[in-house]
Short mmCIF file of N, CA and C and ligand atoms in Angstrom, two decimals:
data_model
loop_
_atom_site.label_atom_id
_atom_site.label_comp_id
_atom_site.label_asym_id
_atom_site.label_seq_id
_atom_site.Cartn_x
_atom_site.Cartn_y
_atom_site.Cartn_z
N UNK A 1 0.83 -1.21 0.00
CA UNK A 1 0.00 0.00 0.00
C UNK A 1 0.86 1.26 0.00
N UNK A 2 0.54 1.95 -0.74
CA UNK A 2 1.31 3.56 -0.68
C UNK A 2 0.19 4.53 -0.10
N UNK A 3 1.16 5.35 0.51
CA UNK A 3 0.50 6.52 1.31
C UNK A 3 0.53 7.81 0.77
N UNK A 4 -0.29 8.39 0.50
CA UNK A 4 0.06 10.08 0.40
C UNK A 4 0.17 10.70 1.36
N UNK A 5 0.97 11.66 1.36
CA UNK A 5 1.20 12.49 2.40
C UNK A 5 0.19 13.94 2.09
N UNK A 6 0.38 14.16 0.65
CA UNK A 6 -0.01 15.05 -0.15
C UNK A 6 -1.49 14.52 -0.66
N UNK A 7 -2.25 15.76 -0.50
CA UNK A 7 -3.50 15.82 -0.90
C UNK A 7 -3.64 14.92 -2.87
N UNK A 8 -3.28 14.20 -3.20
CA UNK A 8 -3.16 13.97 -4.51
C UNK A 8 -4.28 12.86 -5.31
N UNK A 9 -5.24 13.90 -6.06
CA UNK A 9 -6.38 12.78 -6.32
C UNK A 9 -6.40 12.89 -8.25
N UNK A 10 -6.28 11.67 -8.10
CA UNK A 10 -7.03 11.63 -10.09
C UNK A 10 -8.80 11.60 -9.95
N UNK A 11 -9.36 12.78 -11.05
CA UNK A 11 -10.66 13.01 -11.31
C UNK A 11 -10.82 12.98 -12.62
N UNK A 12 -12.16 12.43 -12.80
CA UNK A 12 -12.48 12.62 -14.49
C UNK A 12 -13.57 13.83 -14.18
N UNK A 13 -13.05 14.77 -15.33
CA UNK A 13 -13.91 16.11 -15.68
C UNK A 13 -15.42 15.77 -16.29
N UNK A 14 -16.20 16.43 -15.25
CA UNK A 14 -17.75 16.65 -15.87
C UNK A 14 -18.48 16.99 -16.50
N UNK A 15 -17.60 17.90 -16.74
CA UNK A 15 -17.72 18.57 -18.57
C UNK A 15 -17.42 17.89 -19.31
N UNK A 16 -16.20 17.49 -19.54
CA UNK A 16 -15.54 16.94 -21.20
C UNK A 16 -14.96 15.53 -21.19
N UNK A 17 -14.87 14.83 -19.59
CA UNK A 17 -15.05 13.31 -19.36
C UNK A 17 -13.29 13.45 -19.65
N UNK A 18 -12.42 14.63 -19.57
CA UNK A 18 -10.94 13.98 -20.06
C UNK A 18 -10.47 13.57 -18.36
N UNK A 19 -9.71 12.70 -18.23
CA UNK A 19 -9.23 12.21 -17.26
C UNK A 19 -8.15 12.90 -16.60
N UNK A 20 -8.16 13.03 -15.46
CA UNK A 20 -6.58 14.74 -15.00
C UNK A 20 -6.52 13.61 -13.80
N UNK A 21 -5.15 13.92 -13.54
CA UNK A 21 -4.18 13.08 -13.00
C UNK A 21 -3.92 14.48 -11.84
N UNK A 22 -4.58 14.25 -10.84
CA UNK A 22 -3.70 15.46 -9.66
C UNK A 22 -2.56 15.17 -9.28
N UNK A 23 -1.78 16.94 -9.50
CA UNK A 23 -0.60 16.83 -8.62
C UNK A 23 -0.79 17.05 -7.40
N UNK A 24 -1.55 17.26 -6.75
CA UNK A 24 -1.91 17.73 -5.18
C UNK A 24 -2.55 19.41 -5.56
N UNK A 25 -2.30 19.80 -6.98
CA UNK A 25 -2.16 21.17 -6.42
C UNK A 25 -3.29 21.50 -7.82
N UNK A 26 -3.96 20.43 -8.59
CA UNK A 26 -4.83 20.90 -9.60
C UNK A 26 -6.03 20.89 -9.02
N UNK A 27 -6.65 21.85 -9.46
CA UNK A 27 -8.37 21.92 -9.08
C UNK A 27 -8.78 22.60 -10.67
N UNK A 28 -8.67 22.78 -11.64
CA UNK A 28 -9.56 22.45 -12.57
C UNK A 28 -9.01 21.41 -13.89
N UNK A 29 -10.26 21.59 -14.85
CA UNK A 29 -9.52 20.43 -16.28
C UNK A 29 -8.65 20.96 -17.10
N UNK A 30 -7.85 20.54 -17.12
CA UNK A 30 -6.66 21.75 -18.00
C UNK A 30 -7.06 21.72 -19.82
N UNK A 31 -7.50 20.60 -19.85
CA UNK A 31 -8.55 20.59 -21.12
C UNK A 31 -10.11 21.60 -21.43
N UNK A 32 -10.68 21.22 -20.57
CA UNK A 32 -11.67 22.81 -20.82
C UNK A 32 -11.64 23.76 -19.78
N UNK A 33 -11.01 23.35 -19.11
CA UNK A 33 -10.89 24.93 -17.88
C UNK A 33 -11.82 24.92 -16.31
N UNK A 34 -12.54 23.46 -16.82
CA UNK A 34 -13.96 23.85 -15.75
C UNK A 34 -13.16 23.34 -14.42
N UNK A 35 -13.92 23.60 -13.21
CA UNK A 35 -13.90 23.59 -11.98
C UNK A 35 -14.62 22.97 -11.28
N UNK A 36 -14.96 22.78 -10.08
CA UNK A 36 -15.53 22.01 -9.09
C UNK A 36 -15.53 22.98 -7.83
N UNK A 37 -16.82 23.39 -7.64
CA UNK A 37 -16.88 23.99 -5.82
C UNK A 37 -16.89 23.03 -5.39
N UNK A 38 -15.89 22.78 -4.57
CA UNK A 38 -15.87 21.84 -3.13
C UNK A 38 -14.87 22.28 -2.23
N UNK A 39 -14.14 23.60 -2.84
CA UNK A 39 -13.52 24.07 -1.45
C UNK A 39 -14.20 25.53 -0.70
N UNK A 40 -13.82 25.20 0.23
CA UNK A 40 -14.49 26.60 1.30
C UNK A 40 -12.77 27.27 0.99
N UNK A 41 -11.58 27.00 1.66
CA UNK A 41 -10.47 27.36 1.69
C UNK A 41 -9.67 26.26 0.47
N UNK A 42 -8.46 26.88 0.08
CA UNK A 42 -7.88 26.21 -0.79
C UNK A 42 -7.76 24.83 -0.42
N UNK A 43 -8.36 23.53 -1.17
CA UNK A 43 -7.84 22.46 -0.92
C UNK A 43 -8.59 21.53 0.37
N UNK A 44 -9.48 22.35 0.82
CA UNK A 44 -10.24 21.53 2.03
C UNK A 44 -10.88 20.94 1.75
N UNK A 45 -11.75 21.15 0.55
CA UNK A 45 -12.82 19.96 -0.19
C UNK A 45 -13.99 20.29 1.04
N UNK A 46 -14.47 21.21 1.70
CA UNK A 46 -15.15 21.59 3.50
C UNK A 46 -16.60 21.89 2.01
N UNK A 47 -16.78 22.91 1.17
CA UNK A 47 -17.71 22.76 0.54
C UNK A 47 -18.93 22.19 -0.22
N UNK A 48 -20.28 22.09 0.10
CA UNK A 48 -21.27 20.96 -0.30
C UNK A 48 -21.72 20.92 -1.14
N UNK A 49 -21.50 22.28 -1.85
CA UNK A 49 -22.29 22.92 -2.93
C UNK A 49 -21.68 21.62 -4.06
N UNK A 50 -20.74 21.69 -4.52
CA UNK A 50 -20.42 20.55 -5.16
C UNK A 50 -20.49 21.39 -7.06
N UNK A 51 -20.78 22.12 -7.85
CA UNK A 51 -21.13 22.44 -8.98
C UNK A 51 -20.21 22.63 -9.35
N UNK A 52 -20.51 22.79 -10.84
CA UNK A 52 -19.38 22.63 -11.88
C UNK A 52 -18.75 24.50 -12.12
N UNK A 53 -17.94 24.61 -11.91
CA UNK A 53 -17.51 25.71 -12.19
C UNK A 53 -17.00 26.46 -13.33
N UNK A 54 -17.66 27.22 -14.11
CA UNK A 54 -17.38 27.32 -15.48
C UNK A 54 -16.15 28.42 -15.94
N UNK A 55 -15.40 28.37 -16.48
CA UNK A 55 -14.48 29.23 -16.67
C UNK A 55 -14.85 30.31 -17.56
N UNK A 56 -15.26 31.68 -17.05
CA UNK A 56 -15.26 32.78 -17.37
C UNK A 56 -14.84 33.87 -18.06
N UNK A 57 -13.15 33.62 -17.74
CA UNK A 57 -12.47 35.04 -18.20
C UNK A 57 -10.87 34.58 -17.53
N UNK A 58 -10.63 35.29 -18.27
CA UNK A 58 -8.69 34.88 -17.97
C UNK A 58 -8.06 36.38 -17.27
N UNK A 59 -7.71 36.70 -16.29
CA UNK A 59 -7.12 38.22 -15.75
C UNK A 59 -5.09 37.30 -15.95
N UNK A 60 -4.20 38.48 -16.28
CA UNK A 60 -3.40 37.63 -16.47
C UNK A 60 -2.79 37.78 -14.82
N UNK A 61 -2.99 38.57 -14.26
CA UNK A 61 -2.60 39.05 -12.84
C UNK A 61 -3.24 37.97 -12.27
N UNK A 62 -4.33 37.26 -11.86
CA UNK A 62 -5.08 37.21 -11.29
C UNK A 62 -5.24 35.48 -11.52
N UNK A 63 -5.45 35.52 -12.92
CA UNK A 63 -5.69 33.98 -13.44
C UNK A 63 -7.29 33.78 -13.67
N UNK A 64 -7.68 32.86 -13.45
CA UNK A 64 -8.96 31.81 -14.47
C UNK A 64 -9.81 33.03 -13.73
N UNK A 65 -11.22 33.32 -14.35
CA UNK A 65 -11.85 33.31 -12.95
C UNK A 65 -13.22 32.85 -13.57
N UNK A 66 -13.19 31.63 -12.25
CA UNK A 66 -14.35 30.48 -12.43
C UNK A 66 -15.81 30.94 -11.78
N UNK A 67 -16.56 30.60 -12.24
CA UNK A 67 -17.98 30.93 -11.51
C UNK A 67 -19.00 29.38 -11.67
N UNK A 68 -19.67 29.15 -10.74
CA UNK A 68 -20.24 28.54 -10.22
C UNK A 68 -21.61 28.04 -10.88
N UNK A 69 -22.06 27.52 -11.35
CA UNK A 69 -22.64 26.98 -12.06
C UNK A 69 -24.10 26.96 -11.56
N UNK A 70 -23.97 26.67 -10.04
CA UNK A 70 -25.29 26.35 -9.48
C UNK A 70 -25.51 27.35 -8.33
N UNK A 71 -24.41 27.92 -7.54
CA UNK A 71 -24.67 28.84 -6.79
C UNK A 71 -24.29 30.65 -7.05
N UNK A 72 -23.02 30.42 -8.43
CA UNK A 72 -22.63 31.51 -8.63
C UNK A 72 -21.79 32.12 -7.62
N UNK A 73 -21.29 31.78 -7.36
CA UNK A 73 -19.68 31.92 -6.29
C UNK A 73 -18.92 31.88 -7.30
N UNK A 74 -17.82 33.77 -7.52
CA UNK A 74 -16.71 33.45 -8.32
C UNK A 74 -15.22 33.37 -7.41
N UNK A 75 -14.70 32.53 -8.21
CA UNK A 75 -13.20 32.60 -7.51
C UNK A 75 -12.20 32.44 -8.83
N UNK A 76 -10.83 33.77 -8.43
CA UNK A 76 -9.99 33.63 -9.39
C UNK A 76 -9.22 31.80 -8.89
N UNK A 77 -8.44 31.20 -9.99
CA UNK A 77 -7.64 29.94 -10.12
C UNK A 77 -6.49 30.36 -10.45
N UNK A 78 -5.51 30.03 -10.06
CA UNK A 78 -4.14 30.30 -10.80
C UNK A 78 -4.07 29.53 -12.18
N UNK A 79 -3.46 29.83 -13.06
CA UNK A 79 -3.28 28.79 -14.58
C UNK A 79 -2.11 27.80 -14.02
N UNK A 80 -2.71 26.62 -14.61
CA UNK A 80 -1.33 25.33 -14.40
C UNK A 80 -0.59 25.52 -15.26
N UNK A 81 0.38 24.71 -15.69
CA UNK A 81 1.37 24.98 -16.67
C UNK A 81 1.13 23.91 -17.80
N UNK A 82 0.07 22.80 -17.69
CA UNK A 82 -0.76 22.21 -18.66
C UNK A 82 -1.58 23.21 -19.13
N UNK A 83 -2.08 23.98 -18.28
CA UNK A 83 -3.54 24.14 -19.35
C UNK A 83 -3.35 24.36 -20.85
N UNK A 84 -4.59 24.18 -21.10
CA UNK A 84 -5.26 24.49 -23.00
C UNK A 84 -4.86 25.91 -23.40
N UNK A 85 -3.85 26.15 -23.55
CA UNK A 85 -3.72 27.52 -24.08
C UNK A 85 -4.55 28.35 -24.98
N UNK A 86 -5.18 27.06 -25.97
CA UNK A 86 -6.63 27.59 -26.86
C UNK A 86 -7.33 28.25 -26.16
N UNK A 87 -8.00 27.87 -25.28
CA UNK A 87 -8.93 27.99 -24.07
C UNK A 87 -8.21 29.18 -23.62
N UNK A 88 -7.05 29.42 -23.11
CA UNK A 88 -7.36 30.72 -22.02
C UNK A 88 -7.32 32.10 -23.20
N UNK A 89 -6.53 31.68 -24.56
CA UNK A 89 -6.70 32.75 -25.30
C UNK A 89 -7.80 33.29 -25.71
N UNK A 90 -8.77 32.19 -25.83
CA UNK A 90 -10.37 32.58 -26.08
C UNK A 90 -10.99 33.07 -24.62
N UNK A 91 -10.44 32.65 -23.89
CA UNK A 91 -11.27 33.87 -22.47
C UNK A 91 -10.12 34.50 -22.42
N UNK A 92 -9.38 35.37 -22.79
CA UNK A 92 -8.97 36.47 -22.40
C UNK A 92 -9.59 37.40 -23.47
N UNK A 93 -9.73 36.54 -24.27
CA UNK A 93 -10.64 37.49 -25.39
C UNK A 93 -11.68 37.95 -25.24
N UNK A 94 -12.74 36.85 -24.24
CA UNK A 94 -13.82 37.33 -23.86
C UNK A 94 -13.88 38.75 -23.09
N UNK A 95 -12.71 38.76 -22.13
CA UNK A 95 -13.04 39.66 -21.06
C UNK A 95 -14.46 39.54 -19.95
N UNK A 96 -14.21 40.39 -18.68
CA UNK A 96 -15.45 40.24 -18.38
C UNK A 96 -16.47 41.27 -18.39
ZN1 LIG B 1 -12.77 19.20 -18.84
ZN1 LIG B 2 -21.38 26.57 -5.80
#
């Protein structure tokens, strides 16, 4: 049996079904951008709301900023160094 020490979970995305491999430190799909409320604080997973978090708009200061699907709670994301670069160029384009 191996142990983590580190928060480190593989999830398949609810949006686009691609499979992401956590480093401890991903919380969205680096393929479409989406998100998951389930944290209250970074990484606690303490949140019930549970919804898909849709990616919004790209700040380059700032990073993703995701909004909430079902409750509408936004929170900026930092960008991983996978993500879809397609994707954040088309939301920075969007603006908000
Ligand atoms: Zn996805
Ligand atoms: Zn929510």
């Amino acid at each position: 049996m191996k142990r983590f020490t580190k928060k480190i979970e593989d999830f398949v995305c609810e949006n686009c079904g691609t499979r992401v491999s956590g480093d401890g430190y991903t919380n969205h799909c680096p393929n479409c951008l989406y998100s998951k409320h389930v944290d209250v604080n970074p990484g606690d997973r303490a949140n019930i709301c549970g919804g898909l978090m849709e990616p919004v708009s790209y700040d380059a200061k700032k990073g993703i900023l995701h909004r909430c699907v079902v409750c509408k709670f936004e929170k900026y994301n930092k960008l991983q160094k996978n993500d879809n670069s397609d994707k954040i160029i088309e939301l920075s384009a969007t603006g908000v």
